[in-house]
mmCIF file of N, CA and C in Angstrom:
data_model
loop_
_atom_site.group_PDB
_atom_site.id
_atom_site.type_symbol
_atom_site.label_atom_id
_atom_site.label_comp_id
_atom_site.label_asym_id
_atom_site.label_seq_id
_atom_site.Cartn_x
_atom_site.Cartn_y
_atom_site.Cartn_z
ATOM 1 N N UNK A 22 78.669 111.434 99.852
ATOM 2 C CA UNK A 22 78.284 111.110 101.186
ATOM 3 C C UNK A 22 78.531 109.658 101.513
ATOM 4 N N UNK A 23 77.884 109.414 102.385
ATOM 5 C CA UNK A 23 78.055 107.847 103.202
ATOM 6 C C UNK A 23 77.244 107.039 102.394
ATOM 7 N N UNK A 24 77.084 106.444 101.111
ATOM 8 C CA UNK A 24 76.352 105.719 100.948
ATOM 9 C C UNK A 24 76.888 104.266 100.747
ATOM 10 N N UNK A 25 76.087 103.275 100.825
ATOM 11 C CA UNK A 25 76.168 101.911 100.236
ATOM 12 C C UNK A 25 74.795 101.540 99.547
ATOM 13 N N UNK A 26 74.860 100.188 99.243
ATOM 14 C CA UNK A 26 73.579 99.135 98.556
ATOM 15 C C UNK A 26 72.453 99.198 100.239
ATOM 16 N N UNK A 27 71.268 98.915 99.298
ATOM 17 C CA UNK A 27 70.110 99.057 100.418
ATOM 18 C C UNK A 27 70.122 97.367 101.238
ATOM 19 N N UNK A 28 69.562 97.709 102.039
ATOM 20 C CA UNK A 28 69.682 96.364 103.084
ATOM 21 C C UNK A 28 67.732 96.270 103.355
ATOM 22 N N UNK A 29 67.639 94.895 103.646
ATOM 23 C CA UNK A 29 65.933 94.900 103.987
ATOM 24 C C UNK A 29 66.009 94.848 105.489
ATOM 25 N N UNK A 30 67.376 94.839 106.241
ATOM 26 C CA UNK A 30 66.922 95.023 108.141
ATOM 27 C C UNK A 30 68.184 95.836 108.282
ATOM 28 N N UNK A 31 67.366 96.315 109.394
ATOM 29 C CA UNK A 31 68.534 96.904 110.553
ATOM 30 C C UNK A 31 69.539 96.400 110.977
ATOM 31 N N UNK A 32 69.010 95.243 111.119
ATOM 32 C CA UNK A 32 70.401 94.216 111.798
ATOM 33 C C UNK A 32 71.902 93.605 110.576
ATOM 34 N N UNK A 33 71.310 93.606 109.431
ATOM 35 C CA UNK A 33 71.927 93.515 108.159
ATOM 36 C C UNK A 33 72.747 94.972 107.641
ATOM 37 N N UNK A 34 71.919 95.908 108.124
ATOM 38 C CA UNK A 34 72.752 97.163 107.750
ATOM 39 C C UNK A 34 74.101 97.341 108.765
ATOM 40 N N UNK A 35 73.731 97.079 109.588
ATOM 41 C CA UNK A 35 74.350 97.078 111.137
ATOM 42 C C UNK A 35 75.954 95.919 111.039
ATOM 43 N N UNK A 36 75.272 94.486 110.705
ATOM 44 C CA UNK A 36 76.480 93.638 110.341
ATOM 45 C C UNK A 36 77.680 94.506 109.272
ATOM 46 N N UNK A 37 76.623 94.891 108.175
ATOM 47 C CA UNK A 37 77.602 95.148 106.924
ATOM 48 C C UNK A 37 78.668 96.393 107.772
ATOM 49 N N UNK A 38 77.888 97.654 108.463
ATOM 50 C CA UNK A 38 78.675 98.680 108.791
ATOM 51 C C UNK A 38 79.992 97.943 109.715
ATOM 52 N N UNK A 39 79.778 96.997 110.628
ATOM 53 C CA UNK A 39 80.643 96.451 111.741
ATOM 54 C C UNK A 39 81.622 96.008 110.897
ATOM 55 N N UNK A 40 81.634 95.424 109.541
ATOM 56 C CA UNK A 40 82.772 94.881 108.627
ATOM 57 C C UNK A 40 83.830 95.883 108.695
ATOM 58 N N UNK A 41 83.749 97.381 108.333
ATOM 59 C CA UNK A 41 84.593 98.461 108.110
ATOM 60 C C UNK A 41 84.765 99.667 109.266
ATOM 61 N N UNK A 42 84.204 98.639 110.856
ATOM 62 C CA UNK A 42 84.981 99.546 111.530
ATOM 63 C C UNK A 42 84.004 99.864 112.494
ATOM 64 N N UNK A 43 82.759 99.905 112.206
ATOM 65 C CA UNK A 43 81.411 100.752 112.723
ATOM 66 C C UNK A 43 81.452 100.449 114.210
ATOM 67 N N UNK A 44 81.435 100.892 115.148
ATOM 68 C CA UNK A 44 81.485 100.731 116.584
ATOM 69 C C UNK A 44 79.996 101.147 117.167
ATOM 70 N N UNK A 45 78.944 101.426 116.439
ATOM 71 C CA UNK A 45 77.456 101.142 117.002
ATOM 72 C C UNK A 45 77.324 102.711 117.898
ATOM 73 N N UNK A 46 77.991 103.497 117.299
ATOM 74 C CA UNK A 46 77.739 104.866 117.434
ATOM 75 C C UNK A 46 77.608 106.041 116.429
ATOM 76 N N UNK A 47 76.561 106.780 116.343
ATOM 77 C CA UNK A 47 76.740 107.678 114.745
ATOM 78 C C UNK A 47 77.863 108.302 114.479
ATOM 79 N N UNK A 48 78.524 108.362 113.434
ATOM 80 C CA UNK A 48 79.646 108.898 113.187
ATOM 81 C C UNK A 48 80.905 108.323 113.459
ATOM 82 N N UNK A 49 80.879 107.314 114.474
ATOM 83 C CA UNK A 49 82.054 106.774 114.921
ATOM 84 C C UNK A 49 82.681 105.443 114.453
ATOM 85 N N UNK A 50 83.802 105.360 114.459
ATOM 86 C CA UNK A 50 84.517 104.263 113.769
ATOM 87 C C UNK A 50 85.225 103.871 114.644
ATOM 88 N N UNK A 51 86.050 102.918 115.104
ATOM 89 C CA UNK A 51 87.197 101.994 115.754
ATOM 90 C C UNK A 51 88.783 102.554 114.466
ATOM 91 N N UNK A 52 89.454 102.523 114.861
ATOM 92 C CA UNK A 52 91.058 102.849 114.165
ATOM 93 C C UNK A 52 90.440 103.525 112.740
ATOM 94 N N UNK A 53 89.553 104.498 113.584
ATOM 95 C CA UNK A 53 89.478 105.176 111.689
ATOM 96 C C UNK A 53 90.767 105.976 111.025
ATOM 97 N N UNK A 54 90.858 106.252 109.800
ATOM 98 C CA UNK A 54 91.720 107.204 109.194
ATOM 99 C C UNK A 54 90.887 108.253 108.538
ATOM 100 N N UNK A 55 91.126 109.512 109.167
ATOM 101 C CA UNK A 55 90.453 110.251 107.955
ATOM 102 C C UNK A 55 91.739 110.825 107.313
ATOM 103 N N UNK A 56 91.574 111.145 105.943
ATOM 104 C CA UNK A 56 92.003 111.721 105.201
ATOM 105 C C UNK A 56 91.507 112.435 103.948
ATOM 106 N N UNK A 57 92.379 113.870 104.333
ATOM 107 C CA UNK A 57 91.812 114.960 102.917
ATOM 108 C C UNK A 57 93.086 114.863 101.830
ATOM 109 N N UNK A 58 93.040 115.304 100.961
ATOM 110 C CA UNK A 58 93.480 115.821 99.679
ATOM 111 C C UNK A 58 92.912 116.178 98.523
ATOM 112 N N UNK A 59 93.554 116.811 97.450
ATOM 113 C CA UNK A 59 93.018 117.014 96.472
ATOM 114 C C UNK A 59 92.818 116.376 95.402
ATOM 115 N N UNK A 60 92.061 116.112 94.508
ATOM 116 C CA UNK A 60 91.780 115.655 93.427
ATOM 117 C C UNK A 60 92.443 116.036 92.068
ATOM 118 N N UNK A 61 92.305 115.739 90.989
ATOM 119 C CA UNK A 61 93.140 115.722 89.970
ATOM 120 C C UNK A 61 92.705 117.066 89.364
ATOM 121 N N UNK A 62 91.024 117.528 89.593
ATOM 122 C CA UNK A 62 90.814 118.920 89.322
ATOM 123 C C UNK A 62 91.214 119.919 90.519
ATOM 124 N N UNK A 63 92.326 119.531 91.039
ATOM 125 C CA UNK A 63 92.939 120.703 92.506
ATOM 126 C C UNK A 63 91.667 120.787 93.283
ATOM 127 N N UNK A 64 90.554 120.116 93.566
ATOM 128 C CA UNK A 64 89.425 120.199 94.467
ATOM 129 C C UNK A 64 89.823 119.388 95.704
ATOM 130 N N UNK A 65 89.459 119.998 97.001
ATOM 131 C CA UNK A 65 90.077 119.366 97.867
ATOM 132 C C UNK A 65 88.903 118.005 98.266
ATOM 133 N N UNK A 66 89.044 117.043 99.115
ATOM 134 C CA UNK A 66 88.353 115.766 99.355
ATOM 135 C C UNK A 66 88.661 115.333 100.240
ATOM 136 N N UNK A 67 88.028 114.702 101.174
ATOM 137 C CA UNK A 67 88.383 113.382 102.296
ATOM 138 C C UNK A 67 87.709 112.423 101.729
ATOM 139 N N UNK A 68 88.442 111.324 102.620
ATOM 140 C CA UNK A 68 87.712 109.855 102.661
ATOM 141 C C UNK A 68 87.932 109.156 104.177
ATOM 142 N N UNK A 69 87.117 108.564 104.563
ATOM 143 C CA UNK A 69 87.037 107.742 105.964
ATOM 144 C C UNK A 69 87.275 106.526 105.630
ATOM 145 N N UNK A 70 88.772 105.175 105.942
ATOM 146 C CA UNK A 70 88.813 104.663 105.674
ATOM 147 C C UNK A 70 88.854 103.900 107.307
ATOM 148 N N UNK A 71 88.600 102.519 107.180
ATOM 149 C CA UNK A 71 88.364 101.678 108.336
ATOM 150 C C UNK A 71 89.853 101.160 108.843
ATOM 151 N N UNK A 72 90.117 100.212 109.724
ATOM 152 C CA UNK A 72 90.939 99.849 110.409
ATOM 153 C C UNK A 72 91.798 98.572 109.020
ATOM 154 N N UNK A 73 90.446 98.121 108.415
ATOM 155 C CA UNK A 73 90.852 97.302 107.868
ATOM 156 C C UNK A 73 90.780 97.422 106.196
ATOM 157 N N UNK A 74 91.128 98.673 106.122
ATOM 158 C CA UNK A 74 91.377 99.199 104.554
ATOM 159 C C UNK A 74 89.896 99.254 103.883
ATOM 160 N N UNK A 75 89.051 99.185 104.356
ATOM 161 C CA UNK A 75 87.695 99.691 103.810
ATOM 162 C C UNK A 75 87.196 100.934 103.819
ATOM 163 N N UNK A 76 86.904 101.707 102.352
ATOM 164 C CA UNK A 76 86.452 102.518 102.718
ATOM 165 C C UNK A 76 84.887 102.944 103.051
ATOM 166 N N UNK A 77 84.691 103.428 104.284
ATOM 167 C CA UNK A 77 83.746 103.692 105.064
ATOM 168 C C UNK A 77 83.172 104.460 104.546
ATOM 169 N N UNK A 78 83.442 105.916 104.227
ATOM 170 C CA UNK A 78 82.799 107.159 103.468
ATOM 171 C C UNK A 78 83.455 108.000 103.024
ATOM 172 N N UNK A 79 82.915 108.426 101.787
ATOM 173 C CA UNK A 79 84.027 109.548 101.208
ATOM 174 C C UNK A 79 83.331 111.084 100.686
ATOM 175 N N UNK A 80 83.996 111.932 100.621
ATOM 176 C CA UNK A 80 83.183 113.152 99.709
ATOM 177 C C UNK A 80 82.840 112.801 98.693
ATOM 178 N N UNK A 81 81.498 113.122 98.382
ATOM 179 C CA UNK A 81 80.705 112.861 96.954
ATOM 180 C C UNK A 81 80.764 114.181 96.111
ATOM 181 N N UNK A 82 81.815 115.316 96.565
ATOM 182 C CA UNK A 82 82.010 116.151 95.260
ATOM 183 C C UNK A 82 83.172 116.850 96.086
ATOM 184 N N UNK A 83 83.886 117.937 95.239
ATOM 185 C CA UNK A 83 85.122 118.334 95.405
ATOM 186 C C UNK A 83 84.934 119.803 96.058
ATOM 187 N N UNK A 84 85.355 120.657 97.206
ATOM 188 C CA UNK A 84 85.853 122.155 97.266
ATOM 189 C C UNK A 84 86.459 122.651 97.141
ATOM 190 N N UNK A 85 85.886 123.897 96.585
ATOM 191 C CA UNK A 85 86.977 124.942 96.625
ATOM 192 C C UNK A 85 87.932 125.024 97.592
ATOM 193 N N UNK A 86 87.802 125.095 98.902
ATOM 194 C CA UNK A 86 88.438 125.164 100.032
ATOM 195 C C UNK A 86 88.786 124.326 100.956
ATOM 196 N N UNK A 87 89.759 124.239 101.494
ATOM 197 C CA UNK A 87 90.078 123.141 102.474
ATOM 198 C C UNK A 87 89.107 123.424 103.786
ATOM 199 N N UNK A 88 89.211 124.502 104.233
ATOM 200 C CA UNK A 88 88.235 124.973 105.244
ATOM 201 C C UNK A 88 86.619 124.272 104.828
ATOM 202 N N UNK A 89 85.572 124.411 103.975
ATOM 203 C CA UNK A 89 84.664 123.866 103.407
ATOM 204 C C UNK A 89 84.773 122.476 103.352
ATOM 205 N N UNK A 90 86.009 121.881 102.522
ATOM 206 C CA UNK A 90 85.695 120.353 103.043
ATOM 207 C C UNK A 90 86.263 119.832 104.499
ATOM 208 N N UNK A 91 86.699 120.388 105.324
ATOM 209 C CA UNK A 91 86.480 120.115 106.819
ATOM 210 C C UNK A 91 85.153 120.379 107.116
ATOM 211 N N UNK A 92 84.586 121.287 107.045
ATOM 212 C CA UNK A 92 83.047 121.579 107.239
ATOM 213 C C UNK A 92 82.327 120.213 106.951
ATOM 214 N N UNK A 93 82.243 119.638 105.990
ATOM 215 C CA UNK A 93 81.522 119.085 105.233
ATOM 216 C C UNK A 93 81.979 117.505 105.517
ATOM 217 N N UNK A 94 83.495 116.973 106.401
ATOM 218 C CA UNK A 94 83.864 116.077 106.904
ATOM 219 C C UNK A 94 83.128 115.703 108.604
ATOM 220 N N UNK A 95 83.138 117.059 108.636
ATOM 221 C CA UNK A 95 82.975 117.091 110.648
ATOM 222 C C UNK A 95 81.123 116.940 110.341
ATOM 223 N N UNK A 96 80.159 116.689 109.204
ATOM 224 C CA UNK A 96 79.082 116.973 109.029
ATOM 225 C C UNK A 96 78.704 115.188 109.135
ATOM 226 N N UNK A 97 80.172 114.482 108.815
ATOM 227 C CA UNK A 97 79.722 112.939 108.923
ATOM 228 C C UNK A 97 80.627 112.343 109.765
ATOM 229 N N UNK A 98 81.033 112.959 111.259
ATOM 230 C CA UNK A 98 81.546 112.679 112.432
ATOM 231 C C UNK A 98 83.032 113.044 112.308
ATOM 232 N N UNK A 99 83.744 113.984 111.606
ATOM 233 C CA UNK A 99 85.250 113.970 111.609
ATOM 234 C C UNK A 99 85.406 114.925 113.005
ATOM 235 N N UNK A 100 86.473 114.977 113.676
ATOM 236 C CA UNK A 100 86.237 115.509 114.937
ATOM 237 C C UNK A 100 87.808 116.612 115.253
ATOM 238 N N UNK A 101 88.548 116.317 114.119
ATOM 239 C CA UNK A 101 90.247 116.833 114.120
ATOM 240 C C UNK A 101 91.076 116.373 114.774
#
């Protein structure tokens, strides 16, 4: 999932997200890239990378199906 390191404010979580893209809407990014493929065990994966080569968020485990990890992309704003 979307995780990073914990922050003690809002406004600090908020700076760090704006570094990789964050446009101050859930799910949404400025020049995002999403991208799927598979992994080295043939499991399929995305990752959300930012405008400026950061990655934003990625799948934290692999599917069986490409259909399933679209599911599971559009669950942290992917839109097609």
């Amino acid at each position: 999932g979307c995780s990073s390191e914990g922050f003690t404010s809002e406004d600090s979580a908020e700076r760090n997200a704006e570094l990789v893209g964050y446009n101050g809407k859930f799910g949404e990014y400025d020049a995002d890239c999403w991208e799927f493929y598979e992994d080295n065990s043939g499991e399929h994966r995305w990752r959300l990378t930012a405008s400026n080569g950061q990655n934003v968020c990625s799948a934290n485990e692999g599917y069986s199906s490409k259909d399933s990890c679209v599911s599971n992309a559009e669950a942290h704003g992917y839109k097609g």
